[in-house]
Structure formats: structure tokens, C-alpha cells
mmCIF file of C-alpha atoms in Angstrom:
data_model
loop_
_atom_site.group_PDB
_atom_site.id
_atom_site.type_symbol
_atom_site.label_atom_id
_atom_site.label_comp_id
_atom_site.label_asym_id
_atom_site.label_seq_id
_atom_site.Cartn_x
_atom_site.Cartn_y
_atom_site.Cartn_z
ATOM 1 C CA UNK A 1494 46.570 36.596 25.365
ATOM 2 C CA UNK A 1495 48.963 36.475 28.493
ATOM 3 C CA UNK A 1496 52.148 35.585 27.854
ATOM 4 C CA UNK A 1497 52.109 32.501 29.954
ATOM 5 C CA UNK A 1498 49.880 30.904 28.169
ATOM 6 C CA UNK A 1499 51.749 30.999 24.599
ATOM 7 C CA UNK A 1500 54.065 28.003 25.084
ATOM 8 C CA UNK A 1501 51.118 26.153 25.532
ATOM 9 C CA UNK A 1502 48.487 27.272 22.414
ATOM 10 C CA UNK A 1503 51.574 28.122 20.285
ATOM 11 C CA UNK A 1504 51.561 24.424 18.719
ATOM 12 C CA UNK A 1505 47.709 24.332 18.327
ATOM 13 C CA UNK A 1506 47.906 27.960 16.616
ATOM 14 C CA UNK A 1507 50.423 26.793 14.683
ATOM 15 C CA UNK A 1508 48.558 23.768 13.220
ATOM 16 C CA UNK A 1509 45.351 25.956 13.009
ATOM 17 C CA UNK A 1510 47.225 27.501 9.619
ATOM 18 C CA UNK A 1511 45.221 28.722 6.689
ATOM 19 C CA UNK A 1512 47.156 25.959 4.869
ATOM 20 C CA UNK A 1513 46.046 22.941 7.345
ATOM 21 C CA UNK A 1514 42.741 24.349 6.954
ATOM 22 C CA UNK A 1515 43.024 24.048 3.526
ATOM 23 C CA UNK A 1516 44.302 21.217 3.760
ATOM 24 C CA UNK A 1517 41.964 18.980 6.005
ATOM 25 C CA UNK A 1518 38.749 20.711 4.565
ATOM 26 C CA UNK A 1519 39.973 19.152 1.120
ATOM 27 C CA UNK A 1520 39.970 15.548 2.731
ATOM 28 C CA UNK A 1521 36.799 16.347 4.619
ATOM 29 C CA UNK A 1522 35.441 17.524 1.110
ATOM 30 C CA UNK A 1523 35.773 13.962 -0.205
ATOM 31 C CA UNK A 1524 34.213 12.405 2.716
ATOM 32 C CA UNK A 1525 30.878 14.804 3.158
ATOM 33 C CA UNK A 1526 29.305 13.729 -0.100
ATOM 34 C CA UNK A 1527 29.985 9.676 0.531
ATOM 35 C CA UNK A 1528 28.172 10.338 3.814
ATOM 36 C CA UNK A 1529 25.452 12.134 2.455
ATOM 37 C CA UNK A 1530 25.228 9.543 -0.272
ATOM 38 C CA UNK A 1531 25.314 6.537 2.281
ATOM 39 C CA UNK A 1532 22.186 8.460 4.539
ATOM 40 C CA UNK A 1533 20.125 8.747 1.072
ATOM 41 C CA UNK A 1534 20.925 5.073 0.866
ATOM 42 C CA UNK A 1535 19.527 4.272 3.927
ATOM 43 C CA UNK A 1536 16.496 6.189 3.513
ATOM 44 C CA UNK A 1537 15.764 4.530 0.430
ATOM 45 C CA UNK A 1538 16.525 1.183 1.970
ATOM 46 C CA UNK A 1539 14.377 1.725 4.756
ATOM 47 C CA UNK A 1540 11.632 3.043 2.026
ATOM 48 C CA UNK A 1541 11.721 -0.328 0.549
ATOM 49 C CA UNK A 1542 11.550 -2.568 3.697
ATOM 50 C CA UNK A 1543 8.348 -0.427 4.225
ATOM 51 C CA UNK A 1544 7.073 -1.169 1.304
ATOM 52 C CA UNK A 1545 7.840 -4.768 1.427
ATOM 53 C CA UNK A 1546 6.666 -4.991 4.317
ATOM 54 C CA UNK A 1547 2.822 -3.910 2.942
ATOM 55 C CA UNK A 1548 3.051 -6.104 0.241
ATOM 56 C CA UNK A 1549 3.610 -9.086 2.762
ATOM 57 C CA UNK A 1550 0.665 -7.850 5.166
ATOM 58 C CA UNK A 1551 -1.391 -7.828 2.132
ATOM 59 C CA UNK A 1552 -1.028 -10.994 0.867
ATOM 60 C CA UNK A 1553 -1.406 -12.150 4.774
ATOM 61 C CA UNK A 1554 -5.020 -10.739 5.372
ATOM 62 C CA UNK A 1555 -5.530 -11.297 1.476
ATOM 63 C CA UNK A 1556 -6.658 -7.830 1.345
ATOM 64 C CA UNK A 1557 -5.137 -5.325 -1.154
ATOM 65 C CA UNK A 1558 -5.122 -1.379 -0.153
ATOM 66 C CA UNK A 1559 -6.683 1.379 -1.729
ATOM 67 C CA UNK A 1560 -4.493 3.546 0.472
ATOM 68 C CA UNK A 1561 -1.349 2.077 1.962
ATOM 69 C CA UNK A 1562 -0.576 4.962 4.231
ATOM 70 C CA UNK A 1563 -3.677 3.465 6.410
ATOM 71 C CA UNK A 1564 -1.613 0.002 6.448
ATOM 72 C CA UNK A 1565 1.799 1.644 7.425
ATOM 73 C CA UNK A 1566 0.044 3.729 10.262
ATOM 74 C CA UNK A 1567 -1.910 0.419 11.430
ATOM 75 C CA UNK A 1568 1.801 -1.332 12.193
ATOM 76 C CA UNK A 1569 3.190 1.872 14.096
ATOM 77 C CA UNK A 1570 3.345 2.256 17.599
ATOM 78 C CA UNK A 1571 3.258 5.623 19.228
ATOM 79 C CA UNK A 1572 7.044 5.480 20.147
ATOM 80 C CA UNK A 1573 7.775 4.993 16.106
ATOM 81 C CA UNK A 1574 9.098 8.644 16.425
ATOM 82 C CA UNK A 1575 7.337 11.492 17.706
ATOM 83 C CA UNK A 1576 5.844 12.900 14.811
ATOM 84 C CA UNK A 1577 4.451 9.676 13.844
ATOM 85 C CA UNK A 1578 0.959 8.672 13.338
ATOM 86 C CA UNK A 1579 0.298 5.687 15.464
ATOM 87 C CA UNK A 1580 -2.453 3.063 15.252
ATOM 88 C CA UNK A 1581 -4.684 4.389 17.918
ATOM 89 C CA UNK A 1582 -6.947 5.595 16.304
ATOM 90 C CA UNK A 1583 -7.193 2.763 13.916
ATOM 91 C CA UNK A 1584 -7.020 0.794 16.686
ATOM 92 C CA UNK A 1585 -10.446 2.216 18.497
ATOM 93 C CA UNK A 1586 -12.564 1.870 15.255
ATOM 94 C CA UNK A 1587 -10.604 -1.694 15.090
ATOM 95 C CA UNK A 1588 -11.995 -2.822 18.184
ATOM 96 C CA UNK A 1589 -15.734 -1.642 17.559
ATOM 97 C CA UNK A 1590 -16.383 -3.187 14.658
ATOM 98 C CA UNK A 1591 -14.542 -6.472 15.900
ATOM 99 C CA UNK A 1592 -17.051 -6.752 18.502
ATOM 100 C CA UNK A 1593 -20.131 -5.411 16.382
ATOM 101 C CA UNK A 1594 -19.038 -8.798 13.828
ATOM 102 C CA UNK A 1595 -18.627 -11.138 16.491
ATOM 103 C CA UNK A 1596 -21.948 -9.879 18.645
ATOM 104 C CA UNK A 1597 -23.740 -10.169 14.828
ATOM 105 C CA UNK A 1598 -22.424 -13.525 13.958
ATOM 106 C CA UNK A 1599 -23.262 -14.958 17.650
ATOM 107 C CA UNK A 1600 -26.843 -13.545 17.362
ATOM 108 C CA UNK A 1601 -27.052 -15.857 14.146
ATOM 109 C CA UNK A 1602 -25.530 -18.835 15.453
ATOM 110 C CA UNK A 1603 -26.601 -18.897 18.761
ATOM 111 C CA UNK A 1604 -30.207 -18.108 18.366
ATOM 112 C CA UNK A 1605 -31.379 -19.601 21.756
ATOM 113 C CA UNK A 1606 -28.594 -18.398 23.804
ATOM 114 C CA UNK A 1607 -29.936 -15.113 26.271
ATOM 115 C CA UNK A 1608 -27.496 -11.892 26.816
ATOM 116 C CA UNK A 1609 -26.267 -13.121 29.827
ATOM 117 C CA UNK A 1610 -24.272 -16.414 28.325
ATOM 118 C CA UNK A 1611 -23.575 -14.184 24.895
ATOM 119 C CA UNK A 1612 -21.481 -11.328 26.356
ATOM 120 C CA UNK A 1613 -18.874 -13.815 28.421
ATOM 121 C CA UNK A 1614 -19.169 -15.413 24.862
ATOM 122 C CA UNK A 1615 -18.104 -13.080 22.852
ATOM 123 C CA UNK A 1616 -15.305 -11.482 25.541
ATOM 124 C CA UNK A 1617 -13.717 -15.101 24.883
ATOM 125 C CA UNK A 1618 -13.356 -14.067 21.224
ATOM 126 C CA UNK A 1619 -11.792 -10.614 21.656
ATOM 127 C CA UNK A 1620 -9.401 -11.419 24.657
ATOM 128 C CA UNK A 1621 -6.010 -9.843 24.369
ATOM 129 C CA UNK A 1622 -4.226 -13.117 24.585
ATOM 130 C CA UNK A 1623 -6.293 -14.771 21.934
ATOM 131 C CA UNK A 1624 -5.591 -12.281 19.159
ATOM 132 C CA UNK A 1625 -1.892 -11.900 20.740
ATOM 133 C CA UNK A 1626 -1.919 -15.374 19.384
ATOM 134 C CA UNK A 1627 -3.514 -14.419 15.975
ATOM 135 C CA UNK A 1628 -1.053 -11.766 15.632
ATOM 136 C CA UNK A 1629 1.373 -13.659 16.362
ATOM 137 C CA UNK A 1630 0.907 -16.494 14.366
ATOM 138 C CA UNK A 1631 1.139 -14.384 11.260
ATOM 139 C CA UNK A 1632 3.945 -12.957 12.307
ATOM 140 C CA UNK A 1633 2.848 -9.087 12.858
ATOM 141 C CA UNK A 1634 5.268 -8.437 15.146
ATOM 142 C CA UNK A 1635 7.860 -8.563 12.849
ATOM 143 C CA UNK A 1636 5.900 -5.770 10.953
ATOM 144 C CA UNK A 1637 5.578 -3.526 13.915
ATOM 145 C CA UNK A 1638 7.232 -0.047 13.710
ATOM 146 C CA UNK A 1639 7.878 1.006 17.287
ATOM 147 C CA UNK A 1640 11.072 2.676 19.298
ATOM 148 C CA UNK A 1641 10.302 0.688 22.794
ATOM 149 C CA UNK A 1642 13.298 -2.008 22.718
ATOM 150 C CA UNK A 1643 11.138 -3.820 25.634
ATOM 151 C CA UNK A 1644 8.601 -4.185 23.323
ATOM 152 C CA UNK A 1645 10.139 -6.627 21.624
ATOM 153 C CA UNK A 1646 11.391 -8.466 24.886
ATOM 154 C CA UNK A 1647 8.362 -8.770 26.019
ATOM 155 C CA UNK A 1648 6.707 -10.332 22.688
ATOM 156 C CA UNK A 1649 9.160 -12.327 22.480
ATOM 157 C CA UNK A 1650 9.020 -13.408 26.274
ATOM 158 C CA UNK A 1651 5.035 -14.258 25.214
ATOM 159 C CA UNK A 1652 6.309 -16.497 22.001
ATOM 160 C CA UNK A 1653 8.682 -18.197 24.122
ATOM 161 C CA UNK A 1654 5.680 -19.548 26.425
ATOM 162 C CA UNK A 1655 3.118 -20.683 23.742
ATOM 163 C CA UNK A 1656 4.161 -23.855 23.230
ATOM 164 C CA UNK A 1657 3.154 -24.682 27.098
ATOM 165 C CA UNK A 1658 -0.082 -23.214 26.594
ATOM 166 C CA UNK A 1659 -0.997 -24.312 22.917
ATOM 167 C CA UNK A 1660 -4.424 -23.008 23.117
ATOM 168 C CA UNK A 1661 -4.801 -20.532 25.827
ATOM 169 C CA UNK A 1662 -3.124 -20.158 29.117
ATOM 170 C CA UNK A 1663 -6.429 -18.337 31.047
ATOM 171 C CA UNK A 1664 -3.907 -15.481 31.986
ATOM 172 C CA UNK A 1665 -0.783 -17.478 33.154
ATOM 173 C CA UNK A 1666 1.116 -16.022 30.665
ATOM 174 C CA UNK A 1667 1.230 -12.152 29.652
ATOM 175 C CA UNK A 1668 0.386 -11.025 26.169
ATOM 176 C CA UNK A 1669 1.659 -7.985 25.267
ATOM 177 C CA UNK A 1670 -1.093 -5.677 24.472
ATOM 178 C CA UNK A 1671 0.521 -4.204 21.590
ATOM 179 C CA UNK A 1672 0.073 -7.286 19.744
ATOM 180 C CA UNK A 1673 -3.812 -7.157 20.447
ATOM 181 C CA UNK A 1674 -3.429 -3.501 19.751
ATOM 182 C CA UNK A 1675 -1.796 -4.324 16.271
ATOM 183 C CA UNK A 1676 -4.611 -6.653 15.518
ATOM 184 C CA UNK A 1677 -7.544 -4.387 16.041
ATOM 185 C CA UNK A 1678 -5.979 -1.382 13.888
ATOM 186 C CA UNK A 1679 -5.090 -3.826 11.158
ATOM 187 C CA UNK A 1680 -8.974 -4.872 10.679
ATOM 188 C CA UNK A 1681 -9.887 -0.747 11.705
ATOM 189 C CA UNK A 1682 -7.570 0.200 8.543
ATOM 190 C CA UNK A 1683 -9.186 -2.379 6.047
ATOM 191 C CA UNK A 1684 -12.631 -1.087 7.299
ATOM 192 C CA UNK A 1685 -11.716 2.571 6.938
ATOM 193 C CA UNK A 1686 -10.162 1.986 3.477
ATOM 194 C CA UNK A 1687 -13.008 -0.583 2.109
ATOM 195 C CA UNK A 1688 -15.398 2.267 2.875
ATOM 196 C CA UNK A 1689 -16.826 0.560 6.093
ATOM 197 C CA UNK A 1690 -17.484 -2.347 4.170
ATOM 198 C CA UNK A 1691 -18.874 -5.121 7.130
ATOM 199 C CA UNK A 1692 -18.668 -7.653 3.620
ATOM 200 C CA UNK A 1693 -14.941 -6.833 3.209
ATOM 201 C CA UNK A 1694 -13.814 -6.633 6.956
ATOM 202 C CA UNK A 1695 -15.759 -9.864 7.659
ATOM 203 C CA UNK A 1696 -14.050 -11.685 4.881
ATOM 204 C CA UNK A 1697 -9.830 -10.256 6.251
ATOM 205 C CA UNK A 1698 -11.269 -12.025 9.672
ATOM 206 C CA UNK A 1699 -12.071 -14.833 8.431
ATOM 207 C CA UNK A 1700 -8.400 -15.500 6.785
ATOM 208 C CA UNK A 1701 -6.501 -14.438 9.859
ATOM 209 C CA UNK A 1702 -8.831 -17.089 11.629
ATOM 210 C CA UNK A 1703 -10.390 -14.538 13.877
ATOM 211 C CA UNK A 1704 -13.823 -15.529 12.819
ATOM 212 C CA UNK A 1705 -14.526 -19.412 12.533
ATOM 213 C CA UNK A 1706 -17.431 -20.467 10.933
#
């Protein structure tokens, strides 16, 4: 080391001692194992929110899983973290059978009506903003698991505006599509885990009021 630079490190080197090592690893020591113990804390705390959290959806769509992991992975969002398993795919099959029900339960009730005055029909049913507003009305949102802080402005931006549109604002107010999204992979989940029952999925759509007889 040059010389000139020894009045300057002497006082670090000095406090860098095999005693002040000693000394502050000892106090560190007591710390390290309250950390670790407050992270497992949180992980367990965040375990049982989860959990909670599929108890409440549950008792919402008055549907009870055979496998929850299908629930869990129908409330996360692609941004969760990425190694997550998002609702996408949940959310495809979701969307087929949603329109297979609906198309079936038109053909019934509307027996007189042609393709041409069905198909506008049943879009009405399925629109984004119209199961926004189912989603929203049983509170999904709050069970979405996502990383996208604008997410949430922008749902609640869309909750903010309902009450001037009580029914349906015919697209003067923007519904996020996640919460359309969130609907869709919640019925593609209960299908997938009732073993593509149409008798279970129809009665979960009835509940959330997606299905009015």
C-alpha cells in the first residue's frame, strides 16, 4: 500500500480488528435468526390469506373444490411473479363453455328466434363490461393475485363509475379486462375440477347471476 494513503485507511484498518469482528458478528448473530423467523412468519401469513381467501370464493360461487390449486391459479394474473401459473389457460376453457351454456340455454328459450338475432343475443351476455360487473359485485378483485399496481387503479377507476351507469354504460366507461378475464377462469376451473360437468358449471352461473332464468 503506498504510504500516502495510510493516514487515510489507518482508522478503517484499525476498526476492521479481529476483535470488532468478533464483536459486531455477535450482535449480528442475534439479529439473523429474528429475521429469518419474521420472513417464515410472513410466508405463513401470506399462506393463510391464500387460503382464506379460497374458502371465501367458495362459499361465493357455492361451489366447494376438489382441487384448490385450480382456484388459486384461476385468481392469478400473469404478473403474480414470473414463475407463476396464471389463469389463461383457465381462462380460454372459461370462455368456451360460457358461451356453449348461454348459446344452449338461448336455443331453449328462444325457440323462434333465427341465428341472426341469437348471436348479438348472446354477445350481450358475455360482454366484458357485463361480467366486469359480475366480478365485481362479488368482490373478485379483492381476490386477484397480480404484480401490475395499475391494475388496481384501473378497477378501481371502473367501480368508481358504476353508480352513473347502474346497468350498463354501452362502452362509456372502461372495464378492465382482467376482471372479465377473472370471471371466465373462475367458471373454466369449476368445469375442469367438476370433471366437465355442464350440471355443475351451470348451477356456479346461476349463483353469481351470470345465467338468469
Amino acid at each position: 500500500m503506498g504510504s500516502w494513503l495510510r493516514p487515510f485507511l489507518a482508522p478503517a484498518l484499525n476498526w476492521v480488528s479481529s476483535q470488532n469482528l468478533q464483536k459486531y458478528g455477535a450482535v449480528l448473530s442475534r439479529f439473523v435468526p429474528g429475521i429469518l423467523e419474521n420472513e417464515e412468519a410472513t410466508k405463513r401469513s401470506l399462506q393463510d390469506d391464500i387460503l382464506q381467501n379460497v374458502e371465501e370464493v367458495q362459499e361465493i360461487i357455492g361451489y366447494h373444490f376438489k382441487d384448490r390449486n385450480l382456484l388459486r391459479q384461476a385468481f392469478t394474473h400473469a404478473s403474480y411473479h414470473k414463475d407463476c401459473i396464471s389463469y389463461e389457460r383457465l381462462e380460454y376453457v372459461g370462455d368456451s363453455v360460457l358461451n356453449l351454456m348461454i348459446t344452449k340455454q338461448q336455443f331453449s328459450k328462444y325457440p323462434n328466434l333465427p341465428p341472426g338475432l341469437l348471436s348479438p343475443l348472446r354477445a350481450a351476455n358475455v360482454d366484458t363490461e357485463k361480467l366486469a360487473r359480475v366480478a365485481v359485485k362479488h368482490s373478485f378483485h379483492k381476490y386477484l393475485r397480480h404484480g401490475r399496481p395499475i391494475l388496481t387503479r384501473r378497477i378501481q377507476s371502473f367501480i368508481n363509475d358504476l353508480p352513473e351507469y347502474p346497468l350498463h354504460s354501452h362502452g362509456l366507461i372502461n372495464a378492465p379486462k382482467v376482471l372479465d378475464d377473472v370471471v371466465e377462469s373462475t367458471i373454466g376451473a369449476v368445469f375442469i375440477d367438476s370433471n366437465s360437468s355442464i350440471d355443475t358449471t351451470w348451477e356456479v352461473l346461476i349463483t353469481v347471476h351470470l345465467i338468469v332464468l
